[in-house]
Short mmCIF file of C-alpha atoms in Angstrom, two decimals:
data_model
loop_
_atom_site.label_atom_id
_atom_site.label_comp_id
_atom_site.label_asym_id
_atom_site.label_seq_id
_atom_site.Cartn_x
_atom_site.Cartn_y
_atom_site.Cartn_z
CA MET W 22 0.00 0.00 0.00
CA GLU W 23 3.04 2.24 -0.10
CA GLY W 24 1.98 4.05 -3.26
CA ALA W 25 -1.70 4.20 -2.49
CA PRO W 26 -3.39 7.59 -2.20
CA ASP W 27 -3.99 9.03 1.24
CA GLU W 28 -7.72 8.54 1.04
CA GLU W 29 -7.35 4.85 0.22
CA LEU W 30 -4.94 4.41 3.11
CA MET W 31 -7.30 6.08 5.52
CA LEU W 32 -10.18 3.90 4.36
CA ALA W 33 -7.98 0.85 4.77
CA TYR W 34 -7.13 1.95 8.29
CA LYS W 35 -10.80 2.52 8.96
CA ALA W 36 -11.34 -1.11 7.92
CA GLY W 37 -8.73 -2.24 10.45
CA ASN W 38 -5.44 -2.15 8.54
CA ALA W 39 -2.93 -0.70 10.99
CA GLY W 40 -0.19 -0.81 8.36
CA ALA W 41 -2.12 1.68 6.23
CA PHE W 42 -2.06 4.15 9.08
CA GLU W 43 1.68 3.73 9.47
CA THR W 44 2.19 4.63 5.80
CA LEU W 45 -0.11 7.59 6.14
CA TYR W 46 1.59 8.78 9.29
CA THR W 47 5.04 8.48 7.77
CA ARG W 48 3.88 10.52 4.81
CA HIS W 49 2.48 13.43 6.84
CA ARG W 50 4.23 13.44 10.19
CA ALA W 51 7.05 15.87 9.43
CA ARG W 52 4.99 18.48 7.60
CA LEU W 53 2.22 18.42 10.16
CA TYR W 54 4.75 18.68 12.96
CA ARG W 55 6.40 21.72 11.40
CA PHE W 56 3.04 23.30 10.73
CA VAL W 57 2.11 22.96 14.40
CA LEU W 58 5.56 23.94 15.64
CA ARG W 59 5.65 27.13 13.61
CA ALA W 60 2.09 27.95 14.52
CA VAL W 61 2.57 27.68 18.30
CA LYS W 62 6.30 28.50 18.39
CA ALA W 63 7.07 26.22 21.35
CA ARG W 64 8.37 22.69 20.94
CA ALA W 65 6.75 21.13 24.03
CA VAL W 66 3.35 22.55 23.15
CA ALA W 67 3.82 21.55 19.54
CA GLU W 68 4.54 17.95 20.49
CA GLU W 69 1.50 17.79 22.72
CA LEU W 70 -0.77 19.23 20.06
CA PHE W 71 0.77 17.04 17.38
CA GLN W 72 -0.03 13.92 19.38
CA GLU W 73 -3.54 15.10 20.13
CA ILE W 74 -4.20 15.75 16.45
CA TRP W 75 -3.18 12.21 15.49
CA MET W 76 -5.22 10.78 18.32
CA ARG W 77 -8.20 12.65 16.97
CA VAL W 78 -7.52 11.13 13.55
CA ILE W 79 -7.46 7.66 15.09
CA GLU W 80 -10.66 8.25 17.01
CA ALA W 81 -12.46 9.76 14.02
CA ARG W 82 -11.52 7.01 11.55
CA ALA W 83 -14.98 5.43 11.68
CA ARG W 84 -16.55 8.67 10.48
CA TYR W 85 -14.02 9.30 7.73
CA THR W 86 -15.35 9.43 4.20
CA ALA W 87 -13.19 10.06 1.17
CA GLN W 88 -15.25 13.01 -0.01
CA ALA W 89 -12.38 15.49 0.27
CA ARG W 90 -8.62 15.11 0.23
CA PHE W 91 -7.22 13.46 3.32
CA THR W 92 -4.81 16.36 3.69
CA THR W 93 -7.67 18.84 3.96
CA TRP W 94 -9.35 16.65 6.56
CA LEU W 95 -6.12 16.29 8.53
CA TYR W 96 -5.38 20.00 8.57
CA THR W 97 -8.96 20.81 9.45
CA ILE W 98 -8.45 18.73 12.57
CA ALA W 99 -5.13 20.46 13.16
CA HIS W 100 -6.66 23.90 12.70
CA ASN W 101 -9.45 23.11 15.15
CA HIS W 102 -6.88 21.93 17.68
CA LEU W 103 -4.88 25.08 17.30
CA VAL W 104 -7.99 27.20 17.78
CA ASP W 105 -8.84 25.23 20.93
CA HIS W 106 -5.29 25.66 22.14
CA TRP W 107 -5.39 29.41 21.66
CA ARG W 108 -8.77 29.65 23.33
CA LYS W 109 -7.52 27.70 26.34
CA ARG W 110 -4.69 30.15 26.67
CA GLY W 111 -7.14 33.03 26.55
CA LEU W 112 -5.87 34.13 23.20
CA THR W 113 -7.80 34.87 20.12
CA LEU W 114 -6.52 34.58 16.60
CA VAL W 115 -6.48 38.34 16.32
CA ALA W 116 -4.64 38.77 19.65
CA LEU W 117 -1.82 36.62 18.36
CA ASP W 118 -0.89 39.31 15.89
CA GLY W 119 1.57 40.94 18.26
CA GLU W 120 3.01 37.83 19.88
CA GLU W 121 6.61 37.62 20.85
CA LEU W 122 9.09 36.41 18.31
CA PRO W 123 10.68 32.99 18.71
CA ALA W 124 14.24 32.62 19.92
CA ALA W 125 15.29 31.70 16.41
CA GLY W 126 14.01 35.04 15.27
CA ASP W 127 16.25 37.07 17.56
CA PRO W 128 19.46 37.22 15.64
CA ASP W 129 22.41 39.20 16.73
CA PRO W 130 23.50 40.85 13.47
CA ALA W 131 26.92 41.49 14.83
CA ASP W 132 27.63 37.75 15.31
CA GLN W 133 25.84 36.33 12.29
CA ALA W 134 26.87 36.04 8.74
CA GLN W 135 24.78 37.79 6.14
CA ALA W 136 22.97 34.65 5.11
CA ARG W 137 22.07 33.85 8.64
CA GLU W 138 20.84 37.36 9.14
CA ALA W 139 18.60 37.04 6.15
CA LEU W 140 17.22 33.78 7.42
CA ALA W 141 16.61 35.24 10.84
CA ARG W 142 14.72 38.12 9.31
CA PHE W 143 12.61 35.72 7.42
CA ALA W 144 11.89 33.66 10.54
CA ALA W 145 11.04 36.82 12.44
CA ALA W 146 8.73 37.95 9.67
CA LEU W 147 7.03 34.58 9.66
CA ALA W 148 6.58 34.62 13.41
CA ALA W 149 5.31 38.18 13.29
CA LEU W 150 2.57 37.36 10.83
CA PRO W 151 -0.98 37.51 12.15
CA ALA W 152 -1.98 34.00 13.16
CA LEU W 153 -4.49 33.51 10.37
CA GLN W 154 -2.04 34.76 7.74
CA ARG W 155 0.70 32.54 9.17
CA GLU W 156 -1.61 29.55 9.20
CA ALA W 157 -2.63 30.21 5.61
CA PHE W 158 0.99 30.48 4.57
CA LEU W 159 2.01 27.30 6.43
CA LEU W 160 -0.89 25.35 5.00
CA HIS W 161 0.12 26.50 1.55
CA GLU W 162 3.88 26.23 1.80
CA GLU W 163 4.38 23.38 4.25
CA SER W 164 1.34 21.24 3.60
CA GLY W 165 0.77 21.97 -0.06
CA LEU W 166 -2.88 22.96 0.24
CA SER W 167 -4.53 25.05 -2.45
CA VAL W 168 -6.46 28.22 -1.61
CA ALA W 169 -9.72 26.32 -1.79
CA GLU W 170 -8.37 23.65 0.54
CA ILE W 171 -7.07 26.26 2.96
CA ALA W 172 -10.54 27.77 3.02
CA ALA W 173 -12.07 24.37 3.69
CA ALA W 174 -9.57 23.46 6.40
CA THR W 175 -9.91 26.73 8.25
CA GLY W 176 -13.65 27.10 7.82
CA SER W 177 -13.43 30.32 5.85
CA ASN W 178 -14.26 31.31 2.31
CA GLU W 179 -11.87 31.30 -0.58
CA GLU W 180 -11.64 35.06 -0.81
CA ALA W 181 -10.56 35.36 2.82
CA ALA W 182 -8.06 32.52 2.44
CA LYS W 183 -6.63 34.08 -0.71
CA SER W 184 -6.37 37.46 0.96
CA ARG W 185 -4.57 36.07 4.02
CA LEU W 186 -2.16 34.16 1.86
CA ARG W 187 -1.46 37.18 -0.32
CA TYR W 188 -0.73 39.43 2.69
CA ALA W 189 1.51 36.79 4.25
CA MET W 190 3.48 36.35 1.05
CA ALA W 191 3.90 40.09 0.64
CA LYS W 192 5.29 40.51 4.18
CA LEU W 193 7.65 37.59 3.84
CA LYS W 194 8.83 38.84 0.48
CA ALA W 195 9.48 42.21 2.04
CA ALA W 196 11.53 40.56 4.79
CA ILE W 197 13.65 38.80 2.18
CA ASN W 198 14.14 41.93 0.10
CA ASP W 199 15.13 44.01 3.14
CA GLY W 200 18.45 42.29 3.19
CA MET Y 6 -2.70 33.25 -8.62
CA ALA Y 7 -2.29 32.93 -4.89
CA ASP Y 8 -1.92 29.20 -5.42
CA GLU Y 9 1.41 29.78 -7.15
CA ARG Y 10 4.45 29.67 -4.92
CA ASP Y 11 7.17 32.25 -4.80
CA PRO Y 12 10.42 30.30 -5.27
CA GLN Y 13 12.37 32.79 -3.16
CA ILE Y 14 9.98 32.48 -0.25
CA SER Y 15 9.86 28.71 -0.59
CA GLN Y 16 13.65 28.53 -0.62
CA ARG Y 17 13.97 30.69 2.46
CA TYR Y 18 11.27 28.77 4.23
CA ARG Y 19 13.12 25.49 3.60
CA GLU Y 20 16.22 26.97 5.05
CA LEU Y 21 14.44 27.36 8.36
CA GLY Y 22 15.06 23.70 8.91
CA THR Y 23 13.27 20.40 8.78
CA ALA Y 24 12.15 19.88 12.32
CA GLU Y 25 10.60 16.46 12.92
CA PRO Y 26 8.70 14.86 15.78
CA PRO Y 27 10.88 12.89 18.21
CA PRO Y 28 10.94 9.09 17.67
CA ALA Y 29 9.29 8.46 21.02
CA LEU Y 30 6.31 10.48 19.89
CA ASP Y 31 6.15 8.51 16.64
CA ARG Y 32 6.16 5.24 18.56
CA ALA Y 33 3.43 6.38 20.92
CA ILE Y 34 1.13 7.46 18.10
CA LEU Y 35 1.69 4.33 16.03
CA ALA Y 36 1.11 2.12 19.05
CA ALA Y 37 -2.17 3.92 19.74
CA ALA Y 38 -3.23 3.39 16.12
CA ARG Y 39 -2.48 -0.32 16.36
CA ARG Y 40 -4.33 -0.68 19.65
CA ALA Y 41 -7.37 0.98 18.12
CA THR Y 42 -7.50 -1.51 15.23
CA SER Y 43 -6.99 -4.54 17.45
CA ARG Y 44 -9.93 -3.38 19.59
CA HIS Y 45 -11.92 -2.98 16.39
CA ARG Y 46 -11.13 -6.53 15.34
CA TRP Y 47 -12.07 -7.90 18.75
CA TYR Y 48 -15.42 -6.14 18.80
CA SER Y 49 -16.18 -7.22 15.23
CA SER Y 50 -15.46 -10.86 16.02
CA LEU Y 51 -17.60 -10.74 19.12
CA ALA Y 52 -20.49 -9.12 17.27
CA ALA Y 53 -20.30 -11.68 14.46
CA ALA Y 54 -20.29 -14.56 16.94
CA ALA Y 55 -23.26 -13.12 18.81
CA VAL Y 56 -25.28 -12.75 15.61
CA LEU Y 57 -24.45 -16.32 14.58
CA ILE Y 58 -25.49 -17.76 17.93
CA PHE Y 59 -28.71 -15.77 17.87
CA ALA Y 60 -29.55 -17.00 14.37
CA ILE Y 61 -28.89 -20.63 15.33
CA ALA Y 62 -31.05 -20.27 18.44
CA ILE Y 63 -33.95 -18.92 16.40
CA ALA Y 64 -33.59 -21.69 13.83
CA VAL Y 65 -33.64 -24.34 16.57
CA GLN Y 66 -36.71 -22.77 18.15
CA ILE Y 67 -38.58 -22.74 14.84
CA GLU Y 68 -37.58 -26.34 14.22
CA ARG Y 69 -38.92 -27.47 17.58
CA ARG Y 70 -42.22 -25.62 17.45
CA PRO Y 71 -45.18 -28.06 17.23
CA PRO Y 72 -47.26 -27.60 14.08
CA GLU Y 73 -50.60 -27.51 15.95
CA GLN Y 74 -49.60 -24.69 18.26
CA VAL Y 75 -51.57 -22.01 16.43
CA PRO Y 76 -55.06 -23.58 16.55
CA MET Y 77 -54.69 -24.27 20.28
CA SER Y 78 -54.21 -20.62 21.09
CA ALA Y 79 -57.97 -19.97 21.38
CA PRO Y 80 -59.55 -23.29 22.16
CA SER Y 81 -62.96 -21.97 23.18
CA ALA Y 82 -63.63 -20.45 19.78
CA PRO Y 83 -64.94 -22.53 16.93
CA VAL Y 84 -62.39 -23.84 14.52
CA SER Y 85 -63.74 -21.83 11.63
CA GLU Y 86 -63.45 -18.63 13.64
CA GLN Y 87 -59.85 -19.36 14.55
CA ALA Y 88 -58.69 -20.11 11.09
CA ALA Y 89 -60.30 -17.19 9.37
CA PRO Y 90 -58.10 -14.32 10.62
CA GLN Y 91 -54.92 -16.16 9.78
CA GLU Y 92 -55.98 -16.79 6.29
CA ARG Y 93 -57.23 -13.29 5.73
CA GLU Y 94 -53.69 -12.13 6.30
CA ALA Y 95 -52.45 -14.19 3.39
CA PRO Y 96 -55.35 -14.48 0.99
CA ALA Y 97 -53.19 -15.21 -2.01
CA ALA Y 98 -51.70 -18.31 -0.49
CA THR Y 99 -54.89 -20.06 0.55
CA PRO Y 100 -56.45 -20.87 -2.80
CA ALA Y 101 -53.26 -22.55 -3.95
CA LYS Y 102 -53.14 -25.01 -1.07
CA PRO Y 103 -56.07 -27.28 -1.81
CA VAL Y 104 -54.85 -28.53 -5.16
CA PRO Y 105 -51.58 -30.11 -4.02
CA TYR Y 106 -53.30 -31.26 -0.90
CA ARG Y 107 -55.83 -33.37 -2.78
CA ARG Y 108 -53.28 -34.84 -5.10
CA ALA Y 109 -50.79 -35.59 -2.41
CA ARG Y 110 -53.16 -36.86 0.21
CA PRO Y 111 -52.34 -40.57 -0.06
CA ASP Y 112 -48.61 -40.10 0.41
CA ALA Y 113 -48.17 -36.60 1.80
CA GLN Y 114 -47.04 -37.55 5.23
CA PHE Y 115 -44.89 -34.55 5.99
CA ALA Y 116 -47.26 -31.70 5.32
CA PRO Y 117 -47.28 -29.65 8.52
CA GLU Y 118 -50.69 -27.99 8.22
CA PRO Y 119 -53.91 -29.64 7.22
CA PRO Y 120 -55.25 -27.63 4.30
CA ALA Y 121 -58.75 -28.12 5.65
CA ARG Y 122 -58.29 -24.74 7.34
CA THR Y 123 -59.10 -23.01 4.14
CA GLU Y 124 -62.66 -24.19 4.34
CA SER Y 125 -63.85 -21.12 6.17
CA THR Y 126 -61.79 -18.54 4.33
CA PRO Y 127 -64.27 -15.85 3.32
CA SER Y 128 -62.23 -14.57 0.44
CA ALA Y 129 -61.23 -17.94 -0.95
CA PRO Y 130 -62.24 -17.98 -4.61
CA ALA Y 131 -62.34 -21.75 -4.92
CA PRO Y 132 -64.07 -24.20 -2.59
CA ALA Y 133 -61.84 -25.70 0.00
CA PRO Y 134 -61.12 -29.41 -0.03
CA THR Y 135 -62.53 -30.33 3.36
CA GLN Y 136 -65.10 -32.92 4.06
CA ASP Y 137 -67.97 -30.47 4.11
CA ALA Y 138 -66.71 -28.33 1.32
CA ASN Y 139 -66.05 -31.30 -0.92
CA VAL Y 140 -69.60 -32.46 -0.48
CA ALA Y 141 -70.99 -29.11 -1.45
CA SER Y 142 -68.54 -28.36 -4.18
CA PRO Y 143 -69.65 -28.65 -7.77
CA ALA Y 144 -66.02 -28.70 -8.89
CA ALA Y 145 -65.34 -31.82 -6.91
CA GLY Y 146 -68.09 -33.77 -8.53
CA SER Y 147 -71.13 -35.07 -6.78
CA ALA Y 148 -71.35 -35.42 -3.04
CA ALA Y 149 -71.62 -39.14 -3.38
CA ASP Y 150 -68.41 -39.31 -5.37
CA ALA Y 151 -66.58 -37.28 -2.81
CA GLU Y 152 -67.82 -39.47 -0.03
CA ARG Y 153 -66.87 -42.58 -1.89
CA LYS Y 154 -63.38 -41.30 -2.55
CA ARG Y 155 -62.92 -40.37 1.04
CA ALA Y 156 -64.14 -43.74 2.25
CA ASP Y 157 -61.71 -45.46 -0.12
CA GLU Y 158 -58.85 -43.42 1.14
CA MET Y 159 -59.78 -44.08 4.72
CA ARG Y 160 -59.79 -47.76 4.10
CA ALA Y 161 -56.52 -47.65 2.24
CA ALA Y 162 -54.66 -45.57 4.75
CA PRO Y 163 -56.33 -45.36 8.12
CA GLN Y 164 -53.19 -44.10 9.84
CA LEU Y 165 -52.76 -41.31 7.39
CA GLN Y 166 -56.41 -40.41 7.64
CA SER Y 167 -56.22 -39.92 11.36
CA SER Y 168 -53.08 -37.83 11.35
CA ARG Y 169 -53.28 -35.95 8.09
CA VAL Y 170 -56.83 -35.73 6.83
CA MET Y 171 -58.48 -35.59 10.20
CA PRO Y 172 -60.83 -32.61 10.31
CA ARG Y 173 -59.84 -29.73 12.47
CA SER Y 174 -62.59 -30.44 15.01
CA ALA Y 175 -61.47 -34.03 15.42
CA SER Y 176 -57.83 -33.15 15.81
CA ARG Y 177 -58.82 -30.50 18.29
CA ALA Y 178 -60.86 -33.02 20.23
CA ALA Y 179 -57.79 -35.21 20.38
CA GLN Y 180 -55.84 -32.29 21.76
CA LEU Y 181 -58.54 -31.53 24.27
CA ALA Y 182 -58.43 -35.13 25.37
CA GLU Y 183 -54.89 -34.53 26.56
CA GLU Y 184 -56.14 -31.84 28.91
CA PRO Y 185 -57.39 -32.62 32.39
CA PRO Y 186 -61.08 -33.68 32.21
CA GLU Y 187 -62.11 -30.81 34.45
CA ARG Y 188 -60.73 -28.27 32.04
CA TRP Y 189 -62.44 -29.94 29.09
CA LEU Y 190 -65.76 -29.91 30.94
CA GLU Y 191 -65.29 -26.26 31.74
CA ARG Y 192 -64.99 -25.57 28.05
CA ILE Y 193 -68.18 -27.51 27.37
CA ILE Y 194 -69.99 -25.53 30.07
CA GLU Y 195 -68.74 -22.33 28.53
CA LEU Y 196 -70.14 -23.41 25.17
CA ARG Y 197 -73.50 -24.10 26.80
CA ARG Y 198 -73.50 -20.68 28.40
CA ALA Y 199 -72.75 -19.15 25.03
CA GLY Y 200 -75.73 -20.98 23.57
CA ARG Y 201 -73.56 -23.10 21.30
CA HIS Y 202 -75.26 -26.35 22.27
CA GLU Y 203 -74.57 -28.22 19.08
CA GLU Y 204 -70.86 -27.73 19.49
CA ALA Y 205 -71.13 -28.53 23.18
CA ASP Y 206 -72.88 -31.79 22.36
CA LYS Y 207 -70.11 -32.78 19.99
CA GLN Y 208 -67.49 -31.96 22.58
CA LEU Y 209 -69.41 -33.89 25.20
CA ALA Y 210 -69.59 -36.92 22.95
CA ASP Y 211 -65.87 -36.74 22.46
CA PHE Y 212 -65.39 -36.27 26.15
CA ARG Y 213 -67.37 -39.35 26.97
CA GLN Y 214 -65.46 -41.33 24.44
CA HIS Y 215 -62.20 -40.40 26.12
CA ASN Y 216 -63.46 -40.38 29.71
CA PRO Y 217 -66.21 -42.97 29.81
CA SER Y 218 -66.22 -43.31 33.60
CA TYR Y 219 -66.10 -39.61 34.44
CA LYS Y 220 -69.13 -38.08 36.12
CA VAL Y 221 -70.29 -35.19 33.92
CA PRO Y 222 -71.79 -32.26 35.82
CA GLU Y 223 -75.29 -30.98 35.15
CA ALA Y 224 -74.14 -27.74 33.60
CA ALA Y 225 -72.41 -29.65 30.84
CA LEU Y 226 -75.37 -31.95 30.22
CA ARG Y 227 -78.17 -29.41 30.11
CA ALA Y 228 -78.97 -29.55 26.39
CA GLU Y 229 -79.20 -33.31 26.43
CA LYS Y 230 -82.10 -33.21 28.79
#
């Protein structure tokens, strides 16, 4: 089943094939992990959320239908988990706009080479993005979702998803060009 | 347009690194996935076994059910009254029964239901092949012919006649004979109270045949006087 599409693997897992889940997990683990890590910006929290997302996938297998791409379904679960996480912390998606930058985004220009400075600026720009714009960018860049799929996964419309993605790209491009 | 990637942004994003979940986390998630499917298999097997056992139990119950159970459910009512509701529920099936019944009578030893029950079916389009119906039926020939045929068959196969062709009232009398005499007499008294003396007389005659030394109470004898 190595080359089987995600949807087929998930249906096989639903039918009781644990090996199908292993293939599916191997295929998506790294990208989903990075998506969560860069969304919450803390490794311990990211690991906890990452595990919870996969547990939700396991629990929800009986209700899975191959109507949409598995990736969209997976990142919808991930998005919902992130929203819950932010709500638990008393944060809203809008309030995240001014969150602190990650450690990786605090470069000391005096000690870094030019390339590293550029990368740090990029990381800082990514971390400084409003949460919804960052999520849209990560879903697009890391997970390979189209605008329509981003809209479906985040429960918004295509225009909003396209707008968030466009703003995110513009800010990141500006961070690159600053150097 | 927004679906298109900017190669510069993509390149820079890749340079951020390829962080991955720790192996311990991978193992924990995969183990949970395996546990979930093994539980699924266990429940499925249990459910399948339960359904199989249930089906076998029902089949055994149906196999063991005595064929005369239905008529005995309302013994105080006349036979014709008992049979009618059942046959109204399946009117299409009743007219078809008499034909094979008549042809198979000499050797049909395994038929579970005596087709004589169709005799009182109100909606039956064809006359039923019972003793009474055969006598009155123009399709069955003259009454004398029917009687002669029946007498021949009775002589040829007396055992079969008693078990297979026996009219409903006779078979019911045989069933009543297995009851305690007191209960049988109670039924006869009930028939008298209902004004059904002819039926009560028949029952009483049967009763006396089976219990010749039993003292019959007055209430059961009233019409004879």
